[in-house]
Every structure is written in structure tokens, then in C-alpha cells.
Amino acid sequence: MAEKRFSNLDLAKQVDAFPYEDTEPEAYQAMMAAANLYTLTWKDGTPLGYMLPTVVDELEQVPLAIRGPVAIDRAARTVHAFEAGATEAERTRAVAAVMGHWRERGTFEVLRRGWRGELWPVYGSGAEVLYSAERAGMGLLGATGYGVHMTAYVRDDEDGDGGMRIWVPRRAADKQTYPGMLDNAAAGGLMTGEEPFECLVREADEEADLPADLVRRRARAAGTVSYVYVARDGKRMAGGGGPPGQIYPESQWVYDLELPRDVRPRPKDGEVAGFELLGVAEVKEALARGEFKPNCALVTLDFFVRHGILTRENEPDYDEIVRRMHRRLPFPGPHQVAAA
Amino acid sequence: MAEKRFSNLDLAKQVDAFPYEDTEPEAYQAMMAAANLYTLTWKDGTPLGYMLPTVVDELEQVPLAIRGPVAIDRAARTVHAFEAGATEAERTRAVAAVMGHWRERGTFEVLRRGWRGELWPVYGSGAEVLYSAERAGMGLLGATGYGVHMTAYVRDDEDGDGGMRIWVPRRAADKQTYPGMLDNAAAGGLMTGEEPFECLVREADEEADLPADLVRRRARAAGTVSYVYVARDGKRMAGGGGPPGQIYPESQWVYDLELPRDVRPRPKDGEVAGFELLGVAEVKEALARGEFKPNCALVTLDFFVRHGILTRENEPDYDEIVRRMHRRLPFPGPHQVAAA
């Protein structure tokens, strides 16, 4: 049987899978009709996330004493929830009560098996944190997940095609999500209150055993990658997991780290099986074989664009790929402090 | 009187000035109603450019023997023209005849004073060149202009903020377009058949006296910047000029050139008054004062994003700026070989 090959556009569409209303109206309408999404909406009308009808129904069935007031508009397809608390802390407790209730009852597999005990922010307009939610439950709310991804490389003008080689880790075989797949050198999700660069320094230590002072000195912010992922089969992305059809808007701060030749990243916390120093052609081949965790593939394509490896000349789908990497997200947050 | 200051978003909106239908529906509707734009359309239905009604009327009044058949649908607001020739060369001759007619009669200031004698490509689907048009007349057709822009810099970890200093040229005072404004180290528009990198090598020689072998060895492709410019007052952008309200979709291949400290770009062809090596803070100040040619400002902002100088942390409008730099263009071309 022929092995499935992925074009770069296939890879981009795997991650930025939510159809575009302007250029893919039929796919967009089909998706909206099939998914029947509700918009989790704040009291000022700001949309916060896309919720599946199954999740909305389960939310309604949580006892009022636990969930607090919930207003569901079946015609407008909006959900108001977690608005009663006067402070961020009170609202966070209300969300935690609902997530805990669902976890105990086994309502959603993703909470039963994927619970992380980590609080992620849900933003309102002006990038105000309205409340935080258990990481594994972010997908149930459909709110935007934030993270950091770093590509580590060494200059190699002699042997490396593209003038470089890239340090590529393989995820541990027993990792809960995407076991055995290729990854970026370091990556992590942002908890409430966490600074992206501090998160990166921590993850680079934990996942790649890279010294904090080296990362602080040499890692370079290189922009952001944003996309709207659609869970196909309950598979998770960075920000947790959920039922098929669940929508995950995600936004990643991306960093480049040029390493000296004598520094080798290596596994430390057991999340990574090992690192390999791959030529650009080898990375391209691994991408085409679908060996990368999907959002890490997109971050790698962005790296290739910024480093002149992927160009309009050699990539027929160049512009659509670049557009999908920088998708406008439908919800507010630090990516959109001053929306038009 | 207080000096006008420009935020980075102001600068981005100056260049990517055409409103977005999805996020600025009111501005979009107002623009469409005010401009009354026609779509120059190919026989297979592919849109090629946005034409102002005044240009459509002038086109209709060109004698049939010169312009060939033109079909104007006043209800659908479409224009079919230059379709009769069987070959690219024949169609190019028809376009040239119309442009020459207008030039002789002084119909459009931009052709009378701005004629360049340079042919630029107009693309159909599959990035096929349908015909070429005089550079100064591209804006009249509203078709996408393509070009290259390069930022030259030196590493400076001691004195340079952001770890670098940037070579910034000032345009000659007698230059036809944007005299005296700041520019990128080298830039140019792509003639039909011209390769972006070859164009860059030529412009870097002509505008900055940079040796071709140095540019070939050290310049790095770093992606693209696309935007839809709207002429406010007949001012021109890279791709020519035209009446106020004329729409200019443009797409630039961007390159970075890290120069050794002992290489100094300098004026050669008289287009540039001189080069200065500015710190990042000085470049930011010049941007805020509106001293950069508008699309060069956008290319500089993209450079800042890719080099971690402009980030979500220090730029409240970060995501909107990044989106406007990577605008989806409404017409086909090498930026969109395989549209969805």
C-alpha cells in the first residue's frame, strides 16, 4: 500500500482546519450546520469560545448550586455562564466546580483521563482574564489556548542544506498525546499569569535540558503562529482535548534558538525519547510522512518561511500556508488587545 | 502645533488601507459604495483587478480599433477587456495601445508624468501571465504589483538595541515618488519574467552599491508581505500611481541581509541621498514620525516581528499588524498558485 504523503498545505490544513467563511463558504456552512456550535459569550457580548451542543447540554444539567446561573439562547446559539462571581477568583472557582463535577461523574473522557491540575486563562475584551479553567477542559469551552514553541538549530554551511541543521525531538512513546511523534525543541502551554518567555525557559530546561542562561541569552522571539484546530477523533492539540468536532483556537509565541555546535539538547523529564540533528531535507521528508505533531509541523513551516527555505518559488501553496499560520482568531486575548 | 505621531497600527493601516469585509463591514461597505469599483475580469471569470468607474468610462471611450472589444456590465460591475488576442504578446500589445492612447491624450496624470517604459505582469489563474502592462498604468487596472524589499543590518551586541543596527537609506529629494522619505536598503518592482532574487541583486547594486556576489551569498529570503493599498491623493506606491481611491494590491518578497561591519551601502544611481546606520530605537522613532515610505514602514515592522523586536508583549496591536502584513489578495498570481 502506498504510504500517505502530506503536502505542506495538507499539514497547514490539518492544524488550521476550521473553514474560512470568506474563501470556503460551503465548507464553512457545512461545518457550522454539522457542529451546531454555540458561542460562549461574556455579559458584555464578547465571544469567548465555541462550545459543542453536547457540552452545552451537559452544562445545563449541572446542578445550579455548582454551576451558578447559566443562560442558553437556543435561537441565537449563545451561552452565558460563570458570570455571577464578582472577582476573577470567584469565577474561577465556579468553573473549577463544574469541571470537577464533570470529572467525578466521568462526563467527558478528556477530564477523566486528561486532568492536568493546571489553570489556563480565558480572556475577555482588552485581554482581561475573566477566569481560569482546568487545562484539559479548555477545549470544552472552546476558548483560545496560548503557548510557546521553539525551534533549535545549528548553522552548518558545509553539510547542512539551507545552511543549517535542526534539533528535532521525538516524543516519548508513553506520552498521553501524540506519542512517538516529532516535536519542536521545546514547547508548552501558558498558565494564567505566566510570561511566554519564562514558560519557554522552563520548558527548554525540562524538555531539552538546555541551561536557562543560554536560552535567555540566545533565544530570539520570531513572531507568532495562530490557527483554529478542529478535533477529528478526540485527539488532542496543545491545549487539551475533547469530543470530535470540538474547536480549538490556539496561538503560539514562536522562538528560534541557534545553538553552538557543542551544545546538545537531550531528554530530561521523560517527555522526550531523544533528539536528532536533522538536515533540512530530512525534516521536509519527516513532514511529508506526517511524522510531526500537527501544530509542531506548522511551527516548522513558519520557521522554514522565515529562514527562506520555504518560498513562493518552491512552494505552490505558499500564500495560503502563510495565511493559515496567521489566522485571525475569533476571540479576544493578548493576541488582540486593541481589536478594530 | 503638536507633531503627528503614528502608532505601528497606524502605519500598517496606511498601507493595508482597504477595509476588511469580515471585521470592518461598515468601512468596507462605505468604501465599496464610495469607490463604486468595477472588477476587471478574465474570460474564465477570474478577477484580475479593481478599476475605478472613471477608468472604466475612459476605457469605453478609447476607439475600438485601439482597445479591441470591451464588455462592461454596469449591474454586475465587471469589465472584460484585452481578451481578444490569442497570445500573451498580442494581448500585451492591446494593453500598450490603450496605455499609449491615454498617455498621448493626457487622460491620466499618472501616465503622462509617470511613464516608466517597463512592463509588469497581470496574472490569471494558475499564475499564468495573461498580458503585461506599463508599470505606471498598473494602478489603473488595479491588478497586483509584485516587488522585492531588503533590510540590511549589522549585528551589534554592544551598542545596538535589539542587538543590531539597521542601514536606512533616505530617498533622493528629487525622486518622483516619496522624495526625501526613508526606505529599505534595496527594493524594486518585478517586471514580467523577472525572478525576485535577480531583481534584488540588481537593485542592491543600483541603489546601495552592494556587490552582487555578497548579496547572492548573504541575502536571506524571509517570507513575504502583502497588503491592499488605497491611493488617498494620487500618491503612488511601489507599483505606480493613479487617481485617489485607486486600489493597489501589492505583494513583496522580503529579504534580510546581515552585512559585515566593514561593508557600507552607499548611493550609486542617484535614487538615494544617503545611508545611515540607525539603532533600533532610532528606527522606531523615525517610524513614529512617519518618515518612512509607507510600504517600507510595513516591511520594517515585519523585520521587527521576525527579529523579536516587535512582540505581543510590547505592541498592543501586534496581531492586527501581523494580519495586515499577510493579507490575502483578491486576485491570482504567484502568491496564489493553488487557490482553494
mmCIF file of N, CA and C in Angstrom, chain A residues 21-68:
data_model
loop_
_atom_site.group_PDB
_atom_site.id
_atom_site.type_symbol
_atom_site.label_atom_id
_atom_site.label_comp_id
_atom_site.label_asym_id
_atom_site.label_seq_id
_atom_site.Cartn_x
_atom_site.Cartn_y
_atom_site.Cartn_z
ATOM 1 N N GLU A 21 -14.775 31.488 6.357
ATOM 2 C CA GLU A 21 -16.084 31.902 5.857
ATOM 3 C C GLU A 21 -15.962 32.591 4.495
ATOM 4 N N ASP A 22 -14.882 33.360 4.283
ATOM 5 C CA ASP A 22 -14.799 34.151 3.048
ATOM 6 C C ASP A 22 -14.354 33.348 1.836
ATOM 7 N N THR A 23 -13.451 32.393 2.032
ATOM 8 C CA THR A 23 -12.927 31.676 0.865
ATOM 9 C C THR A 23 -13.441 30.245 0.741
ATOM 10 N N GLU A 24 -14.011 29.723 1.818
ATOM 11 C CA GLU A 24 -14.551 28.363 1.774
ATOM 12 C C GLU A 24 -15.978 28.375 2.318
ATOM 13 N N PRO A 25 -16.861 29.173 1.708
ATOM 14 C CA PRO A 25 -18.207 29.347 2.298
ATOM 15 C C PRO A 25 -18.977 28.032 2.420
ATOM 16 N N GLU A 26 -18.803 27.134 1.452
ATOM 17 C CA GLU A 26 -19.560 25.878 1.527
ATOM 18 C C GLU A 26 -19.075 25.001 2.674
ATOM 19 N N ALA A 27 -17.762 24.890 2.789
ATOM 20 C CA ALA A 27 -17.194 24.099 3.886
ATOM 21 C C ALA A 27 -17.547 24.734 5.233
ATOM 22 N N TYR A 28 -17.532 26.067 5.250
ATOM 23 C CA TYR A 28 -17.851 26.787 6.486
ATOM 24 C C TYR A 28 -19.298 26.508 6.898
ATOM 25 N N GLN A 29 -20.220 26.650 5.935
ATOM 26 C CA GLN A 29 -21.634 26.408 6.242
ATOM 27 C C GLN A 29 -21.857 24.963 6.679
ATOM 28 N N ALA A 30 -21.190 24.056 5.982
ATOM 29 C CA ALA A 30 -21.340 22.635 6.325
ATOM 30 C C ALA A 30 -20.847 22.367 7.744
ATOM 31 N N MET A 31 -19.706 22.977 8.069
ATOM 32 C CA MET A 31 -19.143 22.801 9.412
ATOM 33 C C MET A 31 -20.078 23.362 10.470
ATOM 34 N N MET A 32 -20.605 24.582 10.225
ATOM 35 C CA MET A 32 -21.475 25.204 11.210
ATOM 36 C C MET A 32 -22.761 24.396 11.378
ATOM 37 N N ALA A 33 -23.281 23.893 10.259
ATOM 38 C CA ALA A 33 -24.523 23.116 10.327
ATOM 39 C C ALA A 33 -24.285 21.786 11.048
ATOM 40 N N ALA A 34 -23.166 21.155 10.719
ATOM 41 C CA ALA A 34 -22.881 19.844 11.303
ATOM 42 C C ALA A 34 -22.547 19.969 12.790
ATOM 43 N N ALA A 35 -21.767 20.984 13.137
ATOM 44 C CA ALA A 35 -21.283 21.083 14.508
ATOM 45 C C ALA A 35 -22.299 21.760 15.414
ATOM 46 N N ASN A 36 -23.158 22.607 14.798
ATOM 47 C CA ASN A 36 -24.191 23.259 15.607
ATOM 48 C C ASN A 36 -23.607 23.982 16.801
ATOM 49 N N LEU A 37 -22.575 24.733 16.552
ATOM 50 C CA LEU A 37 -21.807 25.326 17.647
ATOM 51 C C LEU A 37 -22.562 26.431 18.385
ATOM 52 N N TYR A 38 -22.329 26.495 19.674
ATOM 53 C CA TYR A 38 -22.768 27.617 20.490
ATOM 54 C C TYR A 38 -21.571 28.520 20.771
ATOM 55 N N THR A 39 -21.848 29.806 20.951
ATOM 56 C CA THR A 39 -20.772 30.721 21.318
ATOM 57 C C THR A 39 -20.864 31.043 22.803
ATOM 58 N N LEU A 40 -19.841 30.666 23.534
ATOM 59 C CA LEU A 40 -19.734 31.075 24.930
ATOM 60 C C LEU A 40 -19.498 32.577 24.935
ATOM 61 N N THR A 41 -20.410 33.307 25.561
ATOM 62 C CA THR A 41 -20.424 34.764 25.413
ATOM 63 C C THR A 41 -20.368 35.425 26.778
ATOM 64 N N TRP A 42 -19.571 36.468 26.900
ATOM 65 C CA TRP A 42 -19.477 37.204 28.163
ATOM 66 C C TRP A 42 -20.627 38.199 28.261
ATOM 67 N N LYS A 43 -20.846 38.723 29.461
ATOM 68 C CA LYS A 43 -22.019 39.586 29.683
ATOM 69 C C LYS A 43 -21.996 40.844 28.828
ATOM 70 N N ASP A 44 -20.807 41.289 28.406
ATOM 71 C CA ASP A 44 -20.744 42.479 27.543
ATOM 72 C C ASP A 44 -20.880 42.134 26.057
ATOM 73 N N GLY A 45 -21.191 40.854 25.782
ATOM 74 C CA GLY A 45 -21.382 40.446 24.393
ATOM 75 C C GLY A 45 -20.131 39.895 23.726
ATOM 76 N N THR A 46 -19.000 39.946 24.396
ATOM 77 C CA THR A 46 -17.752 39.434 23.817
ATOM 78 C C THR A 46 -17.807 37.909 23.676
ATOM 79 N N PRO A 47 -17.524 37.384 22.495
ATOM 80 C CA PRO A 47 -17.457 35.928 22.346
ATOM 81 C C PRO A 47 -16.171 35.396 22.964
ATOM 82 N N LEU A 48 -16.274 34.267 23.678
ATOM 83 C CA LEU A 48 -15.098 33.730 24.381
ATOM 84 C C LEU A 48 -14.651 32.390 23.824
ATOM 85 N N GLY A 49 -15.596 31.644 23.227
ATOM 86 C CA GLY A 49 -15.241 30.310 22.743
ATOM 87 C C GLY A 49 -16.406 29.686 22.005
ATOM 88 N N TYR A 50 -16.114 28.612 21.241
ATOM 89 C CA TYR A 50 -17.169 27.844 20.568
ATOM 90 C C TYR A 50 -17.415 26.563 21.343
ATOM 91 N N MET A 51 -18.649 26.349 21.762
ATOM 92 C CA MET A 51 -18.975 25.134 22.517
ATOM 93 C C MET A 51 -19.842 24.200 21.692
ATOM 94 N N LEU A 52 -19.554 22.901 21.813
ATOM 95 C CA LEU A 52 -20.394 21.904 21.160
ATOM 96 C C LEU A 52 -21.726 21.792 21.887
ATOM 97 N N PRO A 53 -22.806 21.460 21.154
ATOM 98 C CA PRO A 53 -24.123 21.337 21.799
ATOM 99 C C PRO A 53 -24.118 20.308 22.934
ATOM 100 N N THR A 54 -23.356 19.235 22.777
ATOM 101 C CA THR A 54 -23.295 18.216 23.840
ATOM 102 C C THR A 54 -22.743 18.812 25.132
ATOM 103 N N VAL A 55 -21.779 19.694 24.988
ATOM 104 C CA VAL A 55 -21.184 20.321 26.171
ATOM 105 C C VAL A 55 -22.179 21.300 26.800
ATOM 106 N N VAL A 56 -22.880 22.029 25.946
ATOM 107 C CA VAL A 56 -23.896 22.971 26.451
ATOM 108 C C VAL A 56 -24.978 22.217 27.220
ATOM 109 N N ASP A 57 -25.404 21.085 26.660
ATOM 110 C CA ASP A 57 -26.432 20.289 27.338
ATOM 111 C C ASP A 57 -25.925 19.785 28.694
ATOM 112 N N GLU A 58 -24.702 19.318 28.717
ATOM 113 C CA GLU A 58 -24.138 18.837 29.992
ATOM 114 C C GLU A 58 -24.002 19.975 31.005
ATOM 115 N N LEU A 59 -23.647 21.160 30.502
ATOM 116 C CA LEU A 59 -23.520 22.314 31.402
ATOM 117 C C LEU A 59 -24.868 22.641 32.036
ATOM 118 N N GLU A 60 -25.919 22.574 31.225
ATOM 119 C CA GLU A 60 -27.253 22.887 31.724
ATOM 120 C C GLU A 60 -27.671 21.909 32.836
ATOM 121 N N GLN A 61 -27.187 20.676 32.701
ATOM 122 C CA GLN A 61 -27.610 19.652 33.664
ATOM 123 C C GLN A 61 -26.815 19.646 34.967
ATOM 124 N N VAL A 62 -25.757 20.418 35.017
ATOM 125 C CA VAL A 62 -25.018 20.538 36.278
ATOM 126 C C VAL A 62 -25.901 21.291 37.267
ATOM 127 N N PRO A 63 -25.994 20.812 38.511
ATOM 128 C CA PRO A 63 -26.866 21.499 39.480
ATOM 129 C C PRO A 63 -26.532 22.980 39.616
ATOM 130 N N LEU A 64 -27.553 23.780 39.744
ATOM 131 C CA LEU A 64 -27.406 25.233 39.841
ATOM 132 C C LEU A 64 -26.445 25.626 40.961
ATOM 133 N N ALA A 65 -26.482 24.903 42.065
ATOM 134 C CA ALA A 65 -25.621 25.229 43.208
ATOM 135 C C ALA A 65 -24.148 25.093 42.827
ATOM 136 N N ILE A 66 -23.876 24.255 41.832
ATOM 137 C CA ILE A 66 -22.479 24.068 41.405
ATOM 138 C C ILE A 66 -22.112 25.036 40.287
ATOM 139 N N ARG A 67 -22.923 25.089 39.257
ATOM 140 C CA ARG A 67 -22.556 25.849 38.061
ATOM 141 C C ARG A 67 -22.900 27.332 38.157
ATOM 142 N N GLY A 68 -23.824 27.706 39.051
ATOM 143 C CA GLY A 68 -24.317 29.082 39.065
ATOM 144 C C GLY A 68 -25.243 29.291 37.887
#
